[in-house]
Amino acid sequence: MELIDGKKIAQQLQDEIAAEVKQFVSGGGKVPHLAAILVGDDPASMAYVGSKVKTCEKVGFKSTLKKFPATISEAELLHELDVLNNDNDIDGYIVQLPLPKHINEHKIIEAVKPSKDVDGFHPINVGRLVLDLPTYISATPFGITQLLERYNIETSGKNCVVIGRSHIVGSPMSILMAKNDKFANCTVTLCHSRTKDLKAHCLNADIIIAAIGKPNFVTADMVKQGAVIIDVGINRVDDASLPKGYKLVGDVDFEGCAPKCSYITPVPGGVGPMTIASLIKNTLLAAKKEIYA
Ligand code: NDP
C-alpha cells in the first residue's frame, strides 16, 4: 500500500505556482489577486477562508478578504458581487459556502462573473466542463485529478465508483473520471443515498472516491484487493483525549481499508490540502487569462 501524500503534492503545486507567478510578474504581468467573501462567523468557514488567504500570500498573490455579518441581505450581497465583478484588479473570487438560509446560493453563484469564478461553480463553467471546453474545474475534483496524475495511477479502462453526487464534489468528479483524458477514461458509477447494494458496486471498483460526509462509512468488506481509495470526507468526531475535544476523520475506515489498497489518501493530509492549491491554480489561470481572454 502506498499513501498518497496530499500535503507534499499540494506543496509541490504551490511551489510551481509561486515560480510561475514570479516569472509572469517579472515579464510585465499583473500580480494575481484573489478575493474571498465570508458571510457570518462559522468557525469552519473562517478557517477555510483563512487558509486560502494565507496560501495566496505564500505564492505571491494579492488577496482581499471581505467579511459580512450573517444578517447581510441577499440584495446587499449581490451588490458586493457586482463590485468585485467590475473591479479590474480582482482576477478571481470565491464566496465561501454555506451561506445563511435567507440567501439563495444558486442566485449568488449565478451572479459571479464566469471569468472570475475560480471555484468553478457557475453554470457556464460547469457546462464548459461537460463539453470539454477550457474552464475552471472546481477545486476538490481538480485536486484529486492532480493526485492521480502525480502518483501516475493507471485509470484508463478502470471501474471507478464515486460515492456522493454533490454539485461541488461528486458530480463534477464523476464527469472528470469519465473523460477521454490520460488520467481518466474510467467506467464511472455514481452512487448516492438511493443506490441499491452499494457494497456490490464498491467491490467491483478499481478506484473508489468517497464524498459522503459520514465518518468511516466505507469499510474493508466493501473494498476489492488492490483498489485505489480517494477519501474526500472531512468529519469531526468527538475525542476527549485531544485538546480540541475532537479529531478529523474521513468517509473511509482508513485502518481497516488501507491494507487492502494499492493507494489511499489519509485524512487529514490527503485531498484537503489539494483543494486550496487547486483554487490558487485556478486564480493563476484567471490572472493569465488562460480560460477567458
Ligand atoms: P453533500 O452532503 O453535499 O453530499 C453528500 C452525498 O453523499 C450526497 O450525494 C448523498 O446522497 C450521499 N450520501 C449520503 N449518505 C449516503 C449513503 N448512506 N450511501 C450513499 N451515498 C450517501 O456533501 P459534499 O459533497 O459537500 O461533501 C462530502 C464530504 O466531503 C464532507 O465530509 C465534506 O466535509 C467533505 N469535503 C471535503 C473537501 C476537501 O477539501 N477535502 C471539500 C468539500 C467537501 P443524496 O444525494 O442521495 O443525498
Short mmCIF file of C-alpha atoms and ligand atoms in Angstrom, two decimals:
data_model
loop_
_atom_site.label_atom_id
_atom_site.label_comp_id
_atom_site.label_asym_id
_atom_site.label_seq_id
_atom_site.Cartn_x
_atom_site.Cartn_y
_atom_site.Cartn_z
CA MET A 1 0.00 0.00 0.00
CA GLU A 2 1.25 3.48 -0.87
CA LEU A 3 -0.01 6.53 0.98
CA ILE A 4 -0.97 9.44 -1.29
CA ASP A 5 0.65 12.42 0.36
CA GLY A 6 -1.64 15.34 -0.46
CA LYS A 7 0.35 17.71 1.72
CA LYS A 8 3.52 17.02 -0.26
CA ILE A 9 1.84 17.30 -3.67
CA ALA A 10 -0.01 20.48 -2.66
CA GLN A 11 3.34 21.98 -1.61
CA GLN A 12 4.84 20.99 -4.98
CA LEU A 13 1.92 22.61 -6.77
CA GLN A 14 2.26 25.77 -4.67
CA ASP A 15 6.00 25.95 -5.36
CA GLU A 16 5.34 25.61 -9.09
CA ILE A 17 2.66 28.32 -8.92
CA ALA A 18 4.97 30.63 -6.93
CA ALA A 19 7.69 30.21 -9.58
CA GLU A 20 5.18 30.83 -12.37
CA VAL A 21 3.89 33.98 -10.63
CA LYS A 22 7.44 35.32 -10.31
CA GLN A 23 8.09 34.71 -14.00
CA PHE A 24 4.74 36.17 -15.04
CA VAL A 25 5.18 39.31 -12.96
CA SER A 26 8.80 39.84 -13.98
CA GLY A 27 7.63 39.61 -17.59
CA GLY A 28 5.23 42.50 -17.00
CA GLY A 29 2.13 40.54 -15.94
CA LYS A 30 0.00 41.74 -13.06
CA VAL A 31 0.19 40.20 -9.59
CA PRO A 32 -2.70 37.69 -9.38
CA HIS A 33 -5.38 38.85 -6.98
CA LEU A 34 -7.92 36.56 -5.28
CA ALA A 35 -10.79 37.91 -3.23
CA ALA A 36 -12.91 35.92 -0.80
CA ILE A 37 -16.32 36.74 0.58
CA LEU A 38 -17.12 35.38 4.02
CA VAL A 39 -20.61 35.75 5.43
CA GLY A 40 -21.18 35.10 9.14
CA ASP A 41 -18.81 33.60 11.68
CA ASP A 42 -18.99 29.83 11.17
CA PRO A 43 -15.65 28.59 12.58
CA ALA A 44 -15.04 26.03 9.80
CA SER A 45 -15.73 28.61 7.07
CA MET A 46 -13.46 31.13 8.80
CA ALA A 47 -10.69 28.53 9.00
CA TYR A 48 -11.05 27.58 5.30
CA VAL A 49 -11.04 31.19 4.13
CA GLY A 50 -8.08 31.96 6.43
CA SER A 51 -6.05 29.14 4.85
CA LYS A 52 -6.92 30.31 1.34
CA VAL A 53 -5.79 33.86 2.09
CA LYS A 54 -2.59 32.60 3.75
CA THR A 55 -1.78 30.41 0.74
CA CYS A 56 -2.23 33.42 -1.56
CA GLU A 57 0.47 35.26 0.37
CA LYS A 58 2.80 32.25 0.18
CA VAL A 59 2.64 32.07 -3.63
CA GLY A 60 2.98 35.83 -4.18
CA PHE A 61 -0.68 36.69 -4.88
CA LYS A 62 -2.58 39.63 -3.55
CA SER A 63 -5.64 38.69 -1.54
CA THR A 64 -8.66 40.54 -0.23
CA LEU A 65 -10.97 39.16 2.42
CA LYS A 66 -14.42 40.74 2.56
CA LYS A 67 -16.33 39.82 5.72
CA PHE A 68 -20.02 40.45 6.22
CA PRO A 69 -22.37 39.72 9.10
CA ALA A 70 -24.79 36.78 8.78
CA THR A 71 -27.58 39.35 8.64
CA ILE A 72 -26.48 40.77 5.28
CA SER A 73 -29.40 40.74 2.85
CA GLU A 74 -29.31 38.90 -0.46
CA ALA A 75 -29.58 42.22 -2.32
CA GLU A 76 -26.62 43.69 -0.40
CA LEU A 77 -24.53 40.59 -1.08
CA LEU A 78 -25.42 40.73 -4.79
CA HIS A 79 -24.25 44.32 -4.78
CA GLU A 80 -20.89 43.26 -3.27
CA LEU A 81 -20.51 40.67 -6.04
CA ASP A 82 -21.22 43.33 -8.59
CA VAL A 83 -18.41 45.44 -7.12
CA LEU A 84 -15.95 42.51 -7.44
CA ASN A 85 -17.19 41.66 -10.94
CA ASN A 86 -16.31 45.20 -12.03
CA ASP A 87 -13.03 45.58 -10.18
CA ASN A 88 -10.31 45.14 -12.78
CA ASP A 89 -7.68 44.35 -10.18
CA ILE A 90 -9.54 41.26 -8.93
CA ASP A 91 -8.76 38.26 -11.15
CA GLY A 92 -10.97 35.80 -9.35
CA TYR A 93 -13.05 35.47 -6.23
CA ILE A 94 -14.93 32.97 -4.15
CA VAL A 95 -17.99 33.14 -1.97
CA GLN A 96 -17.42 30.78 0.94
CA LEU A 97 -20.32 28.35 1.28
CA PRO A 98 -22.62 27.61 3.01
CA LEU A 99 -24.48 30.90 3.13
CA PRO A 100 -27.16 31.81 5.68
CA LYS A 101 -30.58 30.30 4.90
CA HIS A 102 -32.18 33.59 3.81
CA ILE A 103 -29.73 33.87 0.89
CA ASN A 104 -30.34 31.83 -2.25
CA GLU A 105 -26.99 30.15 -3.02
CA HIS A 106 -27.89 29.46 -6.64
CA LYS A 107 -28.67 33.13 -7.20
CA ILE A 108 -25.30 34.10 -5.71
CA ILE A 109 -23.35 31.50 -7.71
CA GLU A 110 -25.02 32.68 -10.91
CA ALA A 111 -24.12 36.31 -10.12
CA VAL A 112 -20.38 35.60 -10.10
CA LYS A 113 -18.83 36.67 -13.41
CA PRO A 114 -17.85 33.37 -15.10
CA SER A 115 -14.36 34.67 -15.92
CA LYS A 116 -13.79 35.33 -12.19
CA ASP A 117 -15.47 32.15 -10.94
CA VAL A 118 -12.29 30.40 -9.76
CA ASP A 119 -14.38 27.96 -7.69
CA GLY A 120 -15.82 26.69 -10.98
CA PHE A 121 -19.38 26.63 -9.61
CA HIS A 122 -21.09 28.89 -12.18
CA PRO A 123 -23.44 27.01 -14.56
CA ILE A 124 -21.43 28.29 -17.53
CA ASN A 125 -18.20 26.84 -16.14
CA VAL A 126 -19.90 23.55 -15.22
CA GLY A 127 -21.32 23.40 -18.75
CA ARG A 128 -17.90 24.07 -20.23
CA LEU A 129 -16.51 21.22 -18.13
CA VAL A 130 -19.11 18.83 -19.54
CA LEU A 131 -18.35 19.98 -23.10
CA ASP A 132 -14.54 19.69 -22.76
CA LEU A 133 -14.09 23.44 -23.16
CA PRO A 134 -11.43 25.32 -21.18
CA THR A 135 -12.87 26.08 -17.75
CA TYR A 136 -12.17 26.43 -14.05
CA ILE A 137 -12.57 22.92 -12.68
CA SER A 138 -13.95 23.06 -9.15
CA ALA A 139 -11.13 22.84 -6.68
CA THR A 140 -11.66 19.50 -4.93
CA PRO A 141 -12.20 17.39 -8.09
CA PHE A 142 -9.31 19.24 -9.78
CA GLY A 143 -7.08 18.46 -6.79
CA ILE A 144 -8.00 14.77 -6.96
CA THR A 145 -7.11 14.55 -10.66
CA GLN A 146 -3.74 16.11 -9.78
CA LEU A 147 -3.14 13.44 -7.13
CA LEU A 148 -3.92 10.63 -9.60
CA GLU A 149 -1.66 12.21 -12.20
CA ARG A 150 1.28 12.91 -9.94
CA TYR A 151 1.21 9.40 -8.49
CA ASN A 152 0.94 8.11 -12.06
CA ILE A 153 -2.06 5.99 -11.13
CA GLU A 154 -3.44 3.99 -14.05
CA THR A 155 -7.07 4.93 -14.60
CA SER A 156 -7.80 4.04 -18.22
CA GLY A 157 -10.48 1.36 -18.53
CA LYS A 158 -10.79 1.05 -14.75
CA ASN A 159 -14.07 0.87 -12.86
CA CYS A 160 -14.44 4.00 -10.75
CA VAL A 161 -17.14 4.34 -8.12
CA VAL A 162 -17.83 7.88 -6.92
CA ILE A 163 -19.98 7.93 -3.77
CA GLY A 164 -21.84 11.23 -3.41
CA ARG A 165 -23.40 13.42 -6.11
CA SER A 166 -22.99 16.94 -4.71
CA HIS A 167 -22.51 19.78 -7.16
CA ILE A 168 -19.12 20.67 -5.72
CA VAL A 169 -17.53 17.23 -5.42
CA GLY A 170 -19.25 14.01 -6.51
CA SER A 171 -20.95 15.20 -9.65
CA PRO A 172 -18.00 17.03 -11.29
CA MET A 173 -15.70 14.22 -10.14
CA SER A 174 -17.77 11.64 -11.99
CA ILE A 175 -17.67 13.78 -15.14
CA LEU A 176 -13.88 14.18 -14.93
CA MET A 177 -13.21 10.48 -14.38
CA ALA A 178 -15.28 9.56 -17.43
CA LYS A 179 -13.45 12.00 -19.74
CA ASN A 180 -11.29 10.91 -22.64
CA ASP A 181 -8.14 12.05 -20.81
CA LYS A 182 -4.91 10.38 -19.75
CA PHE A 183 -5.70 10.23 -16.04
CA ALA A 184 -9.39 9.46 -16.58
CA ASN A 185 -11.07 7.21 -19.18
CA CYS A 186 -12.78 5.26 -16.40
CA THR A 187 -16.09 3.48 -16.49
CA VAL A 188 -17.83 5.52 -13.82
CA THR A 189 -20.62 4.57 -11.44
CA LEU A 190 -22.04 7.49 -9.48
CA CYS A 191 -23.60 6.27 -6.21
CA HIS A 192 -25.78 8.13 -3.71
CA SER A 193 -28.17 7.54 -0.85
CA ARG A 194 -30.69 5.74 -3.09
CA THR A 195 -28.13 3.36 -4.60
CA LYS A 196 -29.09 -0.27 -4.13
CA ASP A 197 -26.36 -2.60 -2.89
CA LEU A 198 -23.61 -0.02 -2.66
CA LYS A 199 -21.27 -2.72 -1.36
CA ALA A 200 -21.54 -4.69 -4.63
CA HIS A 201 -20.71 -1.56 -6.66
CA CYS A 202 -17.73 -0.81 -4.42
CA LEU A 203 -16.44 -4.39 -4.59
CA ASN A 204 -16.37 -4.04 -8.38
CA ALA A 205 -14.40 -0.77 -8.19
CA ASP A 206 -10.73 -0.34 -9.03
CA ILE A 207 -10.99 3.23 -7.78
CA ILE A 208 -13.34 4.47 -5.03
CA ILE A 209 -13.81 8.19 -4.50
CA ALA A 210 -15.80 8.76 -1.31
CA ALA A 211 -17.52 12.14 -0.83
CA ILE A 212 -20.37 11.36 1.53
CA GLY A 213 -19.83 13.25 4.78
CA LYS A 214 -20.23 10.18 7.03
CA PRO A 215 -17.31 9.15 9.24
CA ASN A 216 -15.71 5.78 8.39
CA PHE A 217 -18.59 4.86 6.04
CA VAL A 218 -16.52 2.80 3.58
CA THR A 219 -15.32 -0.33 5.36
CA ALA A 220 -12.83 -3.04 4.39
CA ASP A 221 -15.54 -5.53 3.39
CA MET A 222 -16.60 -3.07 0.62
CA VAL A 223 -13.12 -2.84 -0.90
CA LYS A 224 -11.52 -5.04 -3.55
CA GLN A 225 -7.90 -6.08 -3.01
CA GLY A 226 -5.58 -3.59 -4.74
CA ALA A 227 -8.17 -0.80 -5.07
CA VAL A 228 -7.26 2.89 -5.06
CA ILE A 229 -9.18 4.92 -2.46
CA ILE A 230 -9.58 8.67 -2.51
CA ASP A 231 -11.24 9.89 0.69
CA VAL A 232 -12.78 13.34 0.34
CA GLY A 233 -14.65 13.33 3.63
CA ILE A 234 -13.78 15.69 6.47
CA ASN A 235 -15.77 14.75 9.57
CA ARG A 236 -15.33 15.84 13.16
CA VAL A 237 -15.70 13.04 15.69
CA ASP A 238 -15.54 13.55 19.44
CA ASP A 239 -12.27 12.59 21.09
CA ALA A 240 -12.00 13.73 24.69
CA SER A 241 -8.31 12.74 24.80
CA LEU A 242 -7.41 15.59 22.40
CA PRO A 243 -7.08 19.24 23.45
CA LYS A 244 -9.69 20.33 20.88
CA GLY A 245 -12.07 17.58 22.03
CA TYR A 246 -12.44 16.18 18.52
CA LYS A 247 -10.47 14.69 15.65
CA LEU A 248 -10.93 14.77 11.90
CA VAL A 249 -11.70 11.54 10.08
CA GLY A 250 -12.64 10.76 6.51
CA ASP A 251 -15.52 8.87 4.95
CA VAL A 252 -13.33 5.77 4.79
CA ASP A 253 -12.31 3.49 7.65
CA PHE A 254 -8.62 4.08 6.98
CA GLU A 255 -7.21 1.47 9.38
CA GLY A 256 -9.43 -1.29 8.01
CA CYS A 257 -9.21 -0.40 4.31
CA ALA A 258 -5.56 0.66 3.92
CA PRO A 259 -4.07 -2.88 4.00
CA LYS A 260 -6.24 -3.87 1.00
CA CYS A 261 -5.41 -0.80 -1.11
CA SER A 262 -2.73 -0.12 -3.69
CA TYR A 263 -3.04 3.62 -2.93
CA ILE A 264 -5.06 5.53 -0.34
CA THR A 265 -5.36 9.15 0.79
CA PRO A 266 -5.23 9.88 4.53
CA VAL A 267 -7.50 12.35 6.37
CA PRO A 268 -6.18 14.86 7.16
CA GLY A 269 -3.32 15.35 4.70
CA GLY A 270 -4.87 13.85 1.56
CA VAL A 271 -7.44 15.65 -0.55
CA GLY A 272 -7.86 18.67 1.78
CA PRO A 273 -4.53 20.44 1.06
CA MET A 274 -5.04 19.88 -2.68
CA THR A 275 -8.33 21.76 -2.67
CA ILE A 276 -6.69 25.04 -1.69
CA ALA A 277 -3.74 24.54 -4.06
CA SER A 278 -6.20 23.96 -6.92
CA LEU A 279 -8.12 27.14 -6.14
CA ILE A 280 -4.83 29.04 -6.27
CA LYS A 281 -4.02 27.38 -9.60
CA ASN A 282 -7.40 28.49 -11.00
CA THR A 283 -6.67 32.04 -9.86
CA LEU A 284 -3.37 31.99 -11.72
CA LEU A 285 -5.20 30.78 -14.84
CA ALA A 286 -7.58 33.72 -14.36
CA ALA A 287 -4.75 36.25 -13.98
CA LYS A 288 -3.06 34.88 -17.09
CA LYS A 289 -6.38 34.93 -18.93
CA GLU A 290 -5.86 31.33 -19.98
CA ILE A 291 -9.53 30.34 -19.70
CA TYR A 292 -11.29 33.56 -20.73
CA ALA A 293 -9.32 36.02 -22.87
P1 NDP B 1 -23.08 16.62 0.47
O1 NDP B 1 -23.71 16.46 1.80
O2 NDP B 1 -23.46 17.76 -0.40
O3 NDP B 1 -23.31 15.27 -0.37
C1 NDP B 1 -23.19 14.02 0.22
C2 NDP B 1 -23.52 12.97 -0.80
O4 NDP B 1 -23.37 11.70 -0.16
C3 NDP B 1 -24.94 13.05 -1.34
O5 NDP B 1 -24.95 12.91 -2.74
C4 NDP B 1 -25.65 11.89 -0.66
O6 NDP B 1 -26.65 11.26 -1.45
C5 NDP B 1 -24.51 10.91 -0.47
N1 NDP B 1 -24.84 10.00 0.63
C6 NDP B 1 -25.25 10.30 1.87
N2 NDP B 1 -25.49 9.19 2.57
C7 NDP B 1 -25.22 8.15 1.75
C8 NDP B 1 -25.31 6.76 1.88
N3 NDP B 1 -25.71 6.17 3.02
N4 NDP B 1 -24.96 5.99 0.82
C9 NDP B 1 -24.55 6.56 -0.34
N5 NDP B 1 -24.46 7.88 -0.52
C10 NDP B 1 -24.80 8.67 0.51
O7 NDP B 1 -21.52 16.58 0.74
P2 NDP B 1 -20.25 17.21 -0.04
O8 NDP B 1 -20.08 16.57 -1.37
O9 NDP B 1 -20.29 18.68 0.05
O10 NDP B 1 -19.08 16.70 0.94
C11 NDP B 1 -18.83 15.35 1.19
C12 NDP B 1 -17.73 15.23 2.21
O11 NDP B 1 -16.55 15.79 1.66
C13 NDP B 1 -17.97 16.00 3.52
O12 NDP B 1 -17.37 15.27 4.57
C14 NDP B 1 -17.24 17.30 3.31
O13 NDP B 1 -16.82 17.88 4.53
C15 NDP B 1 -16.06 16.83 2.51
N6 NDP B 1 -15.45 17.84 1.65
C16 NDP B 1 -14.10 17.89 1.65
C17 NDP B 1 -13.44 18.77 0.86
C18 NDP B 1 -11.96 18.76 0.87
O14 NDP B 1 -11.34 19.73 0.52
N7 NDP B 1 -11.34 17.64 1.25
C19 NDP B 1 -14.15 19.74 0.02
C20 NDP B 1 -15.58 19.55 0.01
C21 NDP B 1 -16.20 18.64 0.82
P3 NDP B 1 -28.02 12.04 -1.88
O15 NDP B 1 -27.63 12.96 -2.99
O16 NDP B 1 -28.90 10.94 -2.32
O17 NDP B 1 -28.49 12.75 -0.65
#
